[in-house]
Tab-separated table of C-alpha atoms in Angstrom:
chain	number	residue	atom	x	y	z
A	603	UNK	CA	15.592	0.067	11.749
A	604	UNK	CA	12.353	-0.728	9.939
A	605	UNK	CA	11.942	-0.350	6.201
A	606	UNK	CA	8.850	1.070	4.527
A	607	UNK	CA	7.771	-1.214	1.667
A	608	UNK	CA	5.010	0.182	-0.544
A	609	UNK	CA	2.935	-2.266	-2.631
A	610	UNK	CA	0.683	-0.705	-5.270
A	611	UNK	CA	-1.509	-1.833	-8.168
A	612	UNK	CA	-1.172	0.662	-11.033
A	613	UNK	CA	-2.460	1.018	-14.578
A	614	UNK	CA	-0.078	1.963	-17.386
A	615	UNK	CA	-1.243	5.569	-17.020
A	616	UNK	CA	-0.536	5.551	-13.299
A	617	UNK	CA	-4.001	5.137	-11.776
A	618	UNK	CA	-3.775	3.284	-8.482
A	619	UNK	CA	-6.372	1.189	-6.688
A	620	UNK	CA	-6.563	-2.000	-4.675
A	621	UNK	CA	-7.809	-5.160	-6.402
A	622	UNK	CA	-11.202	-4.754	-4.808
A	623	UNK	CA	-14.823	-4.555	-5.878
A	624	UNK	CA	-16.166	-2.037	-8.432
A	625	UNK	CA	-17.589	0.278	-5.742
A	626	UNK	CA	-14.487	0.154	-3.573
A	627	UNK	CA	-13.481	3.798	-3.997
A	628	UNK	CA	-15.884	6.239	-5.641
A	629	UNK	CA	-14.028	9.373	-4.532
A	630	UNK	CA	-13.926	12.127	-7.144
A	631	UNK	CA	-16.645	10.296	-9.115
A	632	UNK	CA	-14.347	7.392	-10.052
A	633	UNK	CA	-16.431	4.792	-11.898
A	634	UNK	CA	-13.754	2.311	-13.048
A	635	UNK	CA	-13.329	0.356	-9.805
A	636	UNK	CA	-12.535	-3.336	-9.792
A	637	UNK	CA	-10.139	-3.137	-12.734
A	638	UNK	CA	-7.344	-5.073	-11.008
A	639	UNK	CA	-9.436	-8.162	-10.207
A	640	UNK	CA	-9.328	-9.604	-13.723
A	641	UNK	CA	-5.541	-9.952	-13.667
A	642	UNK	CA	-4.996	-11.607	-10.297
A	643	UNK	CA	-2.247	-14.197	-10.485
A	644	UNK	CA	-0.479	-16.429	-7.919
A	645	UNK	CA	2.818	-14.728	-8.817
A	646	UNK	CA	1.467	-11.508	-7.316
A	647	UNK	CA	0.815	-13.161	-3.959
A	648	UNK	CA	4.268	-14.735	-3.969
A	649	UNK	CA	5.929	-11.396	-4.671
A	650	UNK	CA	3.963	-9.549	-2.017
A	651	UNK	CA	4.647	-12.289	0.521
A	652	UNK	CA	8.365	-12.153	-0.184
A	653	UNK	CA	8.477	-8.439	0.648
A	654	UNK	CA	6.338	-8.778	3.756
A	655	UNK	CA	8.742	-11.335	5.326
A	656	UNK	CA	7.997	-13.182	8.547
A	657	UNK	CA	8.300	-10.027	10.638
A	658	UNK	CA	6.200	-7.160	9.305
A	659	UNK	CA	3.610	-4.628	10.344
A	660	UNK	CA	0.939	-2.840	8.331
A	661	UNK	CA	1.345	0.902	7.858
A	662	UNK	CA	-1.713	2.650	6.454
A	663	UNK	CA	-3.388	5.974	6.011
A	664	UNK	CA	-6.822	6.470	7.537
A	665	UNK	CA	-8.902	5.708	4.439
A	666	UNK	CA	-7.105	2.466	3.592
A	667	UNK	CA	-7.082	1.394	7.244
A	668	UNK	CA	-10.824	1.964	7.615
A	669	UNK	CA	-11.553	-0.021	4.447
A	670	UNK	CA	-9.326	-2.895	5.589
A	671	UNK	CA	-10.848	-2.867	9.098
A	672	UNK	CA	-14.382	-2.964	7.685
A	673	UNK	CA	-13.610	-5.868	5.330
A	674	UNK	CA	-10.854	-8.256	6.423
A	675	UNK	CA	-11.932	-9.218	9.965
A	676	UNK	CA	-15.308	-10.329	8.554
A	677	UNK	CA	-13.903	-12.739	5.946
A	678	UNK	CA	-13.833	-16.520	6.147
A	679	UNK	CA	-10.557	-17.833	7.564
A	680	UNK	CA	-7.741	-17.622	5.004
A	681	UNK	CA	-4.006	-16.912	5.234
A	682	UNK	CA	-4.253	-13.216	4.296
A	683	UNK	CA	-7.049	-12.481	6.768
A	684	UNK	CA	-5.226	-14.334	9.527
A	685	UNK	CA	-2.019	-12.433	8.785
A	686	UNK	CA	-3.775	-9.061	8.832
A	687	UNK	CA	-5.579	-9.827	12.069
A	688	UNK	CA	-2.341	-10.991	13.710
A	689	UNK	CA	0.103	-8.232	12.720
A	690	UNK	CA	0.527	-4.853	14.350
A	691	UNK	CA	-1.312	-2.207	12.334
A	692	UNK	CA	-0.157	1.418	12.431
A	693	UNK	CA	-2.693	3.946	11.137
A	694	UNK	CA	-1.397	7.437	10.356
A	695	UNK	CA	-4.062	10.118	10.720
A	696	UNK	CA	-4.571	13.760	11.558
A	697	UNK	CA	-8.336	13.295	11.953
A	698	UNK	CA	-8.829	10.139	14.045
A	699	UNK	CA	-8.986	10.705	17.787
A	700	UNK	CA	-10.261	7.403	19.197
A	701	UNK	CA	-8.000	4.349	19.339
A	702	UNK	CA	-8.629	2.050	16.341
A	703	UNK	CA	-10.869	-0.905	17.215
A	704	UNK	CA	-9.265	-3.587	15.013
A	705	UNK	CA	-7.041	-5.812	17.129
A	706	UNK	CA	-3.349	-4.917	17.323
A	707	UNK	CA	-3.926	-1.420	15.916
A	708	UNK	CA	-1.983	1.670	16.944
A	709	UNK	CA	-2.906	5.251	16.044
A	710	UNK	CA	-0.065	7.528	14.923
A	711	UNK	CA	-1.471	11.040	15.228
A	712	UNK	CA	-0.132	14.273	13.837
A	713	UNK	CA	2.414	14.878	11.124
A	714	UNK	CA	2.869	11.756	8.979
A	715	UNK	CA	6.520	12.410	8.153
A	716	UNK	CA	7.519	12.875	11.803
A	717	UNK	CA	5.431	9.911	12.985
A	718	UNK	CA	6.740	7.472	10.373
A	719	UNK	CA	10.331	8.646	10.737
A	720	UNK	CA	10.129	8.023	14.493
A	721	UNK	CA	8.434	4.647	13.992
A	722	UNK	CA	11.096	3.481	11.530
A	723	UNK	CA	13.717	4.104	14.196
A	724	UNK	CA	11.807	2.115	16.797
A	725	UNK	CA	10.953	-1.090	14.915
A	726	UNK	CA	13.017	-3.748	13.175
A	727	UNK	CA	10.345	-5.214	10.893
A	728	UNK	CA	9.190	-4.090	7.457
A	729	UNK	CA	6.345	-1.577	7.523
A	730	UNK	CA	4.206	-2.671	4.581
A	731	UNK	CA	1.905	-0.156	2.902
A	732	UNK	CA	-0.964	-1.151	0.602
A	733	UNK	CA	-2.676	1.728	-1.194
A	734	UNK	CA	-2.630	4.759	1.121
A	735	UNK	CA	-1.709	7.108	-1.727
A	736	UNK	CA	-1.903	10.291	0.353
A	737	UNK	CA	0.431	8.788	2.951
A	738	UNK	CA	2.879	7.450	0.361
A	739	UNK	CA	3.015	10.776	-1.485
A	740	UNK	CA	3.817	12.535	1.803
A	741	UNK	CA	6.637	10.091	2.637
A	742	UNK	CA	8.406	9.895	-0.742
A	743	UNK	CA	9.924	13.430	-0.821
A	744	UNK	CA	11.426	12.832	2.624
A	745	UNK	CA	13.193	9.589	1.708
A	746	UNK	CA	10.981	7.498	3.975
A	747	UNK	CA	9.995	4.898	1.358
A	748	UNK	CA	12.663	2.204	1.107
A	749	UNK	CA	11.080	0.016	-1.554
A	750	UNK	CA	8.327	0.306	-4.169
A	751	UNK	CA	6.680	-2.907	-5.361
A	752	UNK	CA	4.621	-1.823	-8.366
A	753	UNK	CA	2.164	-4.227	-9.983
A	754	UNK	CA	1.604	-2.553	-13.353
A	755	UNK	CA	-1.530	-3.758	-15.160
A	756	UNK	CA	-1.750	-3.645	-18.972
A	757	UNK	CA	-4.550	-1.108	-19.329
A	758	UNK	CA	-5.196	2.620	-19.200
A	759	UNK	CA	-8.151	4.328	-17.563
A	760	UNK	CA	-7.594	7.981	-18.418
A	761	UNK	CA	-8.700	9.235	-15.014
A	762	UNK	CA	-8.405	8.288	-11.371
A	763	UNK	CA	-6.176	8.786	-8.358
A	764	UNK	CA	-2.513	8.442	-9.186
A	765	UNK	CA	0.484	7.443	-7.121
A	766	UNK	CA	2.647	10.149	-8.697
A	767	UNK	CA	0.974	13.517	-9.231
A	768	UNK	CA	2.200	16.744	-10.799
A	769	UNK	CA	1.896	18.594	-7.506
A	770	UNK	CA	3.172	15.920	-5.134
A	771	UNK	CA	6.086	14.253	-6.892
A	772	UNK	CA	9.710	15.011	-6.110
A	773	UNK	CA	12.472	14.350	-8.676
A	774	UNK	CA	13.995	11.051	-7.539
A	775	UNK	CA	15.872	8.273	-9.296
A	776	UNK	CA	15.088	4.635	-8.549
A	777	UNK	CA	16.995	1.464	-9.337
A	778	UNK	CA	15.264	-1.737	-10.378
A	779	UNK	CA	16.188	-4.547	-7.988
A	780	UNK	CA	13.757	-7.233	-9.170
A	781	UNK	CA	11.126	-7.793	-11.806
A	782	UNK	CA	8.735	-10.373	-13.181
A	783	UNK	CA	5.767	-10.692	-15.506
A	784	UNK	CA	2.665	-12.649	-14.553
A	785	UNK	CA	0.659	-14.907	-16.827
A	786	UNK	CA	-1.997	-12.179	-17.018
A	787	UNK	CA	0.463	-9.596	-18.330
A	788	UNK	CA	1.054	-7.670	-15.112
A	789	UNK	CA	4.612	-6.388	-14.756
A	790	UNK	CA	5.908	-6.587	-11.198
A	791	UNK	CA	8.697	-4.059	-10.788
A	792	UNK	CA	10.566	-3.670	-7.502
A	793	UNK	CA	12.438	-0.413	-7.030
A	794	UNK	CA	14.599	1.173	-4.370
A	795	UNK	CA	15.560	4.864	-4.278
A	796	UNK	CA	18.882	5.594	-5.943
A	797	UNK	CA	19.148	9.233	-4.857
A	798	UNK	CA	18.138	12.455	-6.536
A	799	UNK	CA	17.845	12.325	-10.284
């Protein structure tokens, strides 16, 4: 059975965003983009690589998938681009109707919880999620996230999209299974669900 491994960059006040460019995600008028770039560290890549393993697939919501598909295939050859082009990519969406164009992509239509639950039973590899906050928030209350890899940056932004929201969070306890601190002050905390609080 596959495991869902969620990898997220967060601020101390819980804002989440990929380590992309300042204009990466302007939804809801967000003007603080690019905040994670300044604290990139080789330890982050090592940690993410360790949780992706040799056998993994990408699991993404529509917005994250579309951003990845528009960016990564157009980059100069590098290990991350090559890995993303090579792996199977599952995109969960209720709005997409055409098959995704990026090579090795599969559309999972309909209810996210049902689709991911079925997929987990069909694959053996880790299903790695980057970003995809809407998808992750839909999976967490149903016990479909097996591991959270949180890269917690030492800053607050005051506003922005959060991984855990007042309306979408479900009381759950987690146990810390690994942790590290990078040279740039980012805390890498790896959690697995420990049952209800």
